[in-house]
mmCIF file of C-alpha atoms in Angstrom:
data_model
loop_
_atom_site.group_PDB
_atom_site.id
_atom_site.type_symbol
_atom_site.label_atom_id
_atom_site.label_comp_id
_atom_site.label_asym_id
_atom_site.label_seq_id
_atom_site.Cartn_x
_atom_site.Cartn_y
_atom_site.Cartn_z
ATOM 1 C CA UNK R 1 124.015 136.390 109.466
ATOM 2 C CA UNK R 2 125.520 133.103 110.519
ATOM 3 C CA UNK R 3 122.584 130.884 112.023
ATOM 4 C CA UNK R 4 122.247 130.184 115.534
ATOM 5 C CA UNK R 5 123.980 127.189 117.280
ATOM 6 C CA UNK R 6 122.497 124.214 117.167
ATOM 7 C CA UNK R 7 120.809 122.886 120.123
ATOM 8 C CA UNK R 8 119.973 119.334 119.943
ATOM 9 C CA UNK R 9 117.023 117.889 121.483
ATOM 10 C CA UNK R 10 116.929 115.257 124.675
ATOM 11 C CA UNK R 11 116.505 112.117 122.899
ATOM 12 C CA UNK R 12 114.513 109.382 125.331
ATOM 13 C CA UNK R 13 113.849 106.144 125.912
ATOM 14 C CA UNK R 14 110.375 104.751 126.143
ATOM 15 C CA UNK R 15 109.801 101.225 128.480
ATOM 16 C CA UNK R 16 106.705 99.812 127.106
ATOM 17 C CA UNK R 17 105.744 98.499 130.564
ATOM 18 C CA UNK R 18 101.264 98.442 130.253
ATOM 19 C CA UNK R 19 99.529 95.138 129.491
ATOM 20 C CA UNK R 20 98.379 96.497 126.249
ATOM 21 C CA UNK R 21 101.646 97.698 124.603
ATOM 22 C CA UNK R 22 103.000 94.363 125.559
ATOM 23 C CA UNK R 23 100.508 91.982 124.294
ATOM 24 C CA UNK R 24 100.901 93.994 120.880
ATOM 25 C CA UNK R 25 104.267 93.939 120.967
ATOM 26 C CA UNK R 26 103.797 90.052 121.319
ATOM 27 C CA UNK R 27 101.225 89.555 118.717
ATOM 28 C CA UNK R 28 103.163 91.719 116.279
ATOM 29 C CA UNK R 29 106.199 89.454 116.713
ATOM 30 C CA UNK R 30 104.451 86.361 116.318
ATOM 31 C CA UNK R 31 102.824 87.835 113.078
ATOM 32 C CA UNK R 32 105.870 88.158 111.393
ATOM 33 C CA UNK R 33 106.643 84.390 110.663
ATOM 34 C CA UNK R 34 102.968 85.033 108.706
ATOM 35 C CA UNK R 35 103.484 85.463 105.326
ATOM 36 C CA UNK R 36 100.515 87.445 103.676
ATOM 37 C CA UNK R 37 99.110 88.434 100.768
ATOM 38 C CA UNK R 38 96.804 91.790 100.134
ATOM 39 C CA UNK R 39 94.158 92.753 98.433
ATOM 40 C CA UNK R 40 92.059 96.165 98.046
ATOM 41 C CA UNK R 41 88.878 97.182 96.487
ATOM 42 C CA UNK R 42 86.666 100.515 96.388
ATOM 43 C CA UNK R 43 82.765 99.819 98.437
ATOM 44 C CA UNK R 44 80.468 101.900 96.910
ATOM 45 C CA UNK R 45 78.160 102.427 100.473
ATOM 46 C CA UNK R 46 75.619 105.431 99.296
ATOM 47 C CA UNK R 47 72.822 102.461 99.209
ATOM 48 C CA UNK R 48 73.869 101.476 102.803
ATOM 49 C CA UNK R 49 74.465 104.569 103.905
ATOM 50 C CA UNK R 50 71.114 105.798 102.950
ATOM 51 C CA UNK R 51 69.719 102.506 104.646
ATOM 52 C CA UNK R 52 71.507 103.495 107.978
ATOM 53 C CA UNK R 53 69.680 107.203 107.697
ATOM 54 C CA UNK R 54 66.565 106.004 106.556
ATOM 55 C CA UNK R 55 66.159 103.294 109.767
ATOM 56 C CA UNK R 56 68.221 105.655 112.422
ATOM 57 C CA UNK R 57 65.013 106.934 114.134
ATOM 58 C CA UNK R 58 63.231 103.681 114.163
ATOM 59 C CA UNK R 59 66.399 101.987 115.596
ATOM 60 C CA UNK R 60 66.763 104.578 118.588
ATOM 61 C CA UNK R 61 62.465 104.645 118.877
ATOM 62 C CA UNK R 62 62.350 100.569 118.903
ATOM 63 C CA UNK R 63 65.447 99.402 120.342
ATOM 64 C CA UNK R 64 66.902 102.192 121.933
ATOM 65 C CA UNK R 65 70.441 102.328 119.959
ATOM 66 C CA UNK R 66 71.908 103.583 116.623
ATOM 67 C CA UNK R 67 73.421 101.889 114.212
ATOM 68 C CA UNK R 68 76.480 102.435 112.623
ATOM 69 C CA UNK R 69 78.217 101.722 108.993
ATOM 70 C CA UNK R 70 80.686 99.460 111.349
ATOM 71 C CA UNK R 71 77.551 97.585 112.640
ATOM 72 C CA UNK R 72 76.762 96.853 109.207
ATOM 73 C CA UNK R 73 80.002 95.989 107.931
ATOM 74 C CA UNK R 74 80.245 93.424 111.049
ATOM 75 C CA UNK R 75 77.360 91.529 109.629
ATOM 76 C CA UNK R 76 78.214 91.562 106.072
ATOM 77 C CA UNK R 77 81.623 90.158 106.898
ATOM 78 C CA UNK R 78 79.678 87.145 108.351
ATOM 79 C CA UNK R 79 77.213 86.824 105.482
ATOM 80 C CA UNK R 80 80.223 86.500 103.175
ATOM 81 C CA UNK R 81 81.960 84.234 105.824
ATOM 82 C CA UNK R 82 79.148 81.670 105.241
ATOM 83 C CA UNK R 83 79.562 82.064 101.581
ATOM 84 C CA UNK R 84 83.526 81.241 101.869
ATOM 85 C CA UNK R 85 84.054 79.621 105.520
ATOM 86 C CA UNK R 86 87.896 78.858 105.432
ATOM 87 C CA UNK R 87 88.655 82.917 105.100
ATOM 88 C CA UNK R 88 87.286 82.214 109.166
ATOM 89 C CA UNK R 89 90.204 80.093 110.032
ATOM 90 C CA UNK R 90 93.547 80.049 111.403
ATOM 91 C CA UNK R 91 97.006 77.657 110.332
ATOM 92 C CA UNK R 92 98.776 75.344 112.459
ATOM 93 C CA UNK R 93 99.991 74.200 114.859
ATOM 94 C CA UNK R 94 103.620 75.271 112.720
ATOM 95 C CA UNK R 95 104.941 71.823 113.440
ATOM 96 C CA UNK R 96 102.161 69.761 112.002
ATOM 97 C CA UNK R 97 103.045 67.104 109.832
ATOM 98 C CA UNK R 98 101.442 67.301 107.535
ATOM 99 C CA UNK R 99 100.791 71.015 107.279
ATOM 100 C CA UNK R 100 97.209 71.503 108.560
ATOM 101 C CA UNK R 101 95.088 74.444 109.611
ATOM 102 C CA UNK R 102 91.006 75.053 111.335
ATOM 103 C CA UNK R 103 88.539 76.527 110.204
ATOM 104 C CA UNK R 104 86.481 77.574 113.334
ATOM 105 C CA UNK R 105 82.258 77.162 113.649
ATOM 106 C CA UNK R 106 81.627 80.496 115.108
ATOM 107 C CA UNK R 107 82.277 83.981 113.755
ATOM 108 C CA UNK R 108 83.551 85.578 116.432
ATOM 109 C CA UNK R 109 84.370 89.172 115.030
ATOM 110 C CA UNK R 110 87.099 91.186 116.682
ATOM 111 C CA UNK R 111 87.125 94.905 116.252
ATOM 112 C CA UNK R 112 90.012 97.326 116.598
ATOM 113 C CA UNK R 113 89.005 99.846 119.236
ATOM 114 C CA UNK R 114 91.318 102.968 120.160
ATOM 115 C CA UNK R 115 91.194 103.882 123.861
ATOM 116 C CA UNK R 116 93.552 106.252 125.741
ATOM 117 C CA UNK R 117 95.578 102.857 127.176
ATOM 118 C CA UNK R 118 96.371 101.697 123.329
ATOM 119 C CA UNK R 119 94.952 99.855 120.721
ATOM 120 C CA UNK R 120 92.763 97.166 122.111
ATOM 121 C CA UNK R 121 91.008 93.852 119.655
ATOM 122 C CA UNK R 122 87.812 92.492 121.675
ATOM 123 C CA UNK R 123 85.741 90.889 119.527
ATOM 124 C CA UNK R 124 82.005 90.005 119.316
ATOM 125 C CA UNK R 125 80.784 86.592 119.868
ATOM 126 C CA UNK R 126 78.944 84.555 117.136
ATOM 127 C CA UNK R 127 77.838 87.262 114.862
ATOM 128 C CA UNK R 128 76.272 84.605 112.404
ATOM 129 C CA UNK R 129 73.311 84.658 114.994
ATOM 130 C CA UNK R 130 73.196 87.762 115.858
ATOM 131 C CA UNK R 131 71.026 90.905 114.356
ATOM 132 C CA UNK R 132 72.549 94.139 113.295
ATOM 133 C CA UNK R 133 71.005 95.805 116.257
ATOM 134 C CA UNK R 134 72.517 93.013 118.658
ATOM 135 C CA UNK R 135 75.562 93.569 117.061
ATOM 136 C CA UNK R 136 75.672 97.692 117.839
ATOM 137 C CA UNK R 137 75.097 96.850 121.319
ATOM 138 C CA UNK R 138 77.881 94.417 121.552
ATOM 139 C CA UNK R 139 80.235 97.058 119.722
ATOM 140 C CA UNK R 140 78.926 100.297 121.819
ATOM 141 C CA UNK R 141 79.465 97.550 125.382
ATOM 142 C CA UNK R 142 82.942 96.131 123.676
ATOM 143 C CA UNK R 143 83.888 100.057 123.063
ATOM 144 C CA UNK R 144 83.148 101.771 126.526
ATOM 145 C CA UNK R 145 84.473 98.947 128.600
ATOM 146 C CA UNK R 146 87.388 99.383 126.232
ATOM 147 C CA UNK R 147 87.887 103.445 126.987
ATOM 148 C CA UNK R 148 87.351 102.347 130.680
ATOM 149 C CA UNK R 149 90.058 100.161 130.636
ATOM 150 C CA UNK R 150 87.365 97.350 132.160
ATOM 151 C CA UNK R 151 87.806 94.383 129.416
ATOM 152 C CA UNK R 152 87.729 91.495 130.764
ATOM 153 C CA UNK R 153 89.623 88.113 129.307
ATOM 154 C CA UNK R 154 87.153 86.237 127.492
ATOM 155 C CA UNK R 155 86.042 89.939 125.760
ATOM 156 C CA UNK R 156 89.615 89.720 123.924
ATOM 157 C CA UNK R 157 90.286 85.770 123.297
ATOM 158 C CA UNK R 158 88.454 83.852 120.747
ATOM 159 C CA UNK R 159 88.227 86.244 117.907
ATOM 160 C CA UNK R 160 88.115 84.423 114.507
ATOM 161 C CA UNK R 161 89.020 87.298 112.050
ATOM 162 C CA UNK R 162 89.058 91.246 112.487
ATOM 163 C CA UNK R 163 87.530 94.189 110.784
ATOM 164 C CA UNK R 164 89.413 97.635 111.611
ATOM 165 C CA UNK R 165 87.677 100.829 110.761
ATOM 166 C CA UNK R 166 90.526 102.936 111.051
ATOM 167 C CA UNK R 167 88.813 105.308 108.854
ATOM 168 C CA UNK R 168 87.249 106.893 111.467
ATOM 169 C CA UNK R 169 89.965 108.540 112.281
ATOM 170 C CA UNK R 170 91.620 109.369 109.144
ATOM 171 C CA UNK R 171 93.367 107.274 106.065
ATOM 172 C CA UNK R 172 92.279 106.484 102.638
ATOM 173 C CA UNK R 173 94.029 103.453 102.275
ATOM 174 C CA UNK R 174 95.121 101.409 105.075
ATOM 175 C CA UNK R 175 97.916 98.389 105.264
ATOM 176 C CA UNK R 176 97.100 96.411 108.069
ATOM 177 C CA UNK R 177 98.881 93.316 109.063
ATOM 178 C CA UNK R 178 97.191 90.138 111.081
ATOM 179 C CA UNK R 179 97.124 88.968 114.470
ATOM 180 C CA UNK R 180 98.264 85.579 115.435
ATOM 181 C CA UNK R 181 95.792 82.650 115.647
ATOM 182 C CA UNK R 182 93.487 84.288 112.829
ATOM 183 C CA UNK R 183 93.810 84.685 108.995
ATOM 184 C CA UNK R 184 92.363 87.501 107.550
ATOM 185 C CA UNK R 185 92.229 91.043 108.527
ATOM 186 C CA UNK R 186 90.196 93.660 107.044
ATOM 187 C CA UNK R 187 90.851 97.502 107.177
ATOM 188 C CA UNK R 188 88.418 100.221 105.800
ATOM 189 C CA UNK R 189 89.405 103.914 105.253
ATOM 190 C CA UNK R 190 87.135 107.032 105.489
ATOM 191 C CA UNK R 191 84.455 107.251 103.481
ATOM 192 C CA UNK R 192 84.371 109.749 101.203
ATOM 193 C CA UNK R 193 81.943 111.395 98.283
ATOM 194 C CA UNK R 194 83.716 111.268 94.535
ATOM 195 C CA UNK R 195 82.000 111.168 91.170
ATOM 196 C CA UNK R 196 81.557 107.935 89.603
ATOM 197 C CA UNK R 197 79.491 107.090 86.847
ATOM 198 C CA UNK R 198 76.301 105.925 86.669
ATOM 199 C CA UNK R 199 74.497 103.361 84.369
ATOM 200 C CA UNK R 200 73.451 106.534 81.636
ATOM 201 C CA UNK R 201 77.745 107.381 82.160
ATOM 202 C CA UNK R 202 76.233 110.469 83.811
ATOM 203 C CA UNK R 203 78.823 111.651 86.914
ATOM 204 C CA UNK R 204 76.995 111.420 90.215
ATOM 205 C CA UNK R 205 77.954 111.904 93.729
ATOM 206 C CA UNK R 206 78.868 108.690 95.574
ATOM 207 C CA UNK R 207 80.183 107.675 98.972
ATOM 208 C CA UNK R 208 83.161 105.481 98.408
ATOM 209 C CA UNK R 209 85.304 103.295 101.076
ATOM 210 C CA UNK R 210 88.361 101.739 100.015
ATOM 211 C CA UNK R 211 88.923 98.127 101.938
ATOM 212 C CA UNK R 212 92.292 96.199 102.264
ATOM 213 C CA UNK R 213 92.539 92.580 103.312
ATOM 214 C CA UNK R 214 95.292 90.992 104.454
ATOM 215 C CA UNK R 215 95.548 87.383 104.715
ATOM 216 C CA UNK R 216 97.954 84.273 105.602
ATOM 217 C CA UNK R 217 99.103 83.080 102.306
ATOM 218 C CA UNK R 218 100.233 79.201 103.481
ATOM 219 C CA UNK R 219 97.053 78.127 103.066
ATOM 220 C CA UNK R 220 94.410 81.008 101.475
ATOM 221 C CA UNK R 221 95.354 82.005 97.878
ATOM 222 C CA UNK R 222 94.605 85.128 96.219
ATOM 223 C CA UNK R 223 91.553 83.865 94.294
ATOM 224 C CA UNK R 224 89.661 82.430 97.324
ATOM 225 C CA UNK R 225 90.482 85.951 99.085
ATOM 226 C CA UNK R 226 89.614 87.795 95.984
ATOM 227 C CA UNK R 227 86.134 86.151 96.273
ATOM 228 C CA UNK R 228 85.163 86.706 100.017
ATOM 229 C CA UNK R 229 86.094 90.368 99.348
ATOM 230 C CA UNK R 230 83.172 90.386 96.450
ATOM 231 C CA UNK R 231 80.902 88.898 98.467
ATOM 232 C CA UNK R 232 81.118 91.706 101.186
ATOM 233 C CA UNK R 233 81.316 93.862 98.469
ATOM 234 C CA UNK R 234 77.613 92.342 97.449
ATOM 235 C CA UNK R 235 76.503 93.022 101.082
ATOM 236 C CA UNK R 236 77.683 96.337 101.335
ATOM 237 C CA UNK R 237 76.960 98.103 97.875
ATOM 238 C CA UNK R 238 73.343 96.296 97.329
ATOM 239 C CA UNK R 239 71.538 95.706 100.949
ATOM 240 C CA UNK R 240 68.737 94.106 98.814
ATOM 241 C CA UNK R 241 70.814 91.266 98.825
ATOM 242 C CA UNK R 242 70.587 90.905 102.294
ATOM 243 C CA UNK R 243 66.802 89.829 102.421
ATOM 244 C CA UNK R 244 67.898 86.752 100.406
ATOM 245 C CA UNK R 245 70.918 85.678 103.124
ATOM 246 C CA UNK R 246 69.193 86.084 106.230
ATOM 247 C CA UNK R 247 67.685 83.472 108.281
#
């Protein structure tokens, strides 16, 4: 039998008319005269995600919060910051002559939260100073003023380079691209347990997190990217290594 007409759907157009869609519309404009280079690499987190298990009870007895993989991640991206501080930077102004850019003091994190008013980037302030626990509270206080729509200005300007853990929603391997006025960008998938070999080449069980970071290529070249990303790769595979960074 002949099919049935076809009846063509209402096609409409969308305003983008809230704060939030506009700023990102902005920011993704101005992004574009970026150009970037990428790099990914496979975390091996069973060590740190055993860590996070083994102090969860402790961290809600003593100090009344969890802590998350992200909370850890936060502060290892600030460890390796103070092993490679231009990756904390930002080029410009475009005009300069000659070319210039700054590399800022403070590691002001920003973290891509997903609320029902769009994707909002707050970051937290001077996370070289701050403890992994100080850090979770900043995220969970960054995260529901975020879903209440109650962020205030100074909660979104000043971020120095951003970490998103779109994982936690879904993807494997995530593309992200840069915001204006900061380098880098990092971008984590899910975390997921594959067989990998161990030191006897014996397949074991592992929780494995791919990374991608993306970074303005005018003045940070592959290797000097390529080298931050081992560093946080040190931090997050071998927490051990964290007793001999800390202050």
């Amino acid at each position: 039998p002949p099919r049935p007409p076809i009846k063509p759907g209402e096609d409409k157009v969308v305003q983008i008319t809230d704060n939030v869609g506009k700023g990102m519309v902005k920011s993704m404009n101005e992004s574009l005269s970026m150009p970037v280079m990428a790099l990914g690499e496979e975390i091996d987190v069973t060590n740190m995600v055993a860590l996070q298990k083994a102090v969860k009870a402790s961290a809600e007895k003593t100090y009344g919060t969890k802590v998350t993989l992200t909370s850890f991640m936060v502060k290892a991206i600030s460890l390796a910051l103070n092993e490679h501080p231009i990756i904390n930077s930002k080029f410009g102004p475009n005009d300069a002559n000659p070319p210039q850019y700054t590399v800022f003091g403070s590691h002001n994190i920003s973290i891509a939260i997903d609320t029902p008013y769009g994707l909002v980037v707050p970051n937290i302030k001077d996370c070289a100073n701050l403890s992994v626990v100080e850090i979770q509270r900043e995220l969970m206080r960054l995260a529901m003023d975020a879903k209440a729509n109650k962020l205030k200005l100074p909660d979104i300007q000043g971020g120095t380079i951003t970490l998103s853990n779109i994982g936690s929603i879904g993807t494997k391997d995530p593309r992200p691209i840069p915001f204006a006025g900061q380098a880098v960008i990092g971008c984590t998938g899910r975390t997921m347990t594959l067989p990998r070999y161990n030191e006897k080449m014996e397949l074991v069980p592992r929780h494995i997190m791919h990374i991608r970071w993306v970074a303005d290529h005018r003045h940070l070249d592959g290797a000097t990217l390529a080298r931050f990303s081992n560093s946080f790769k040190k931090y997050m595979e071998t927490p051990g290594e964290w007793t001999l960074a800390l202050r």
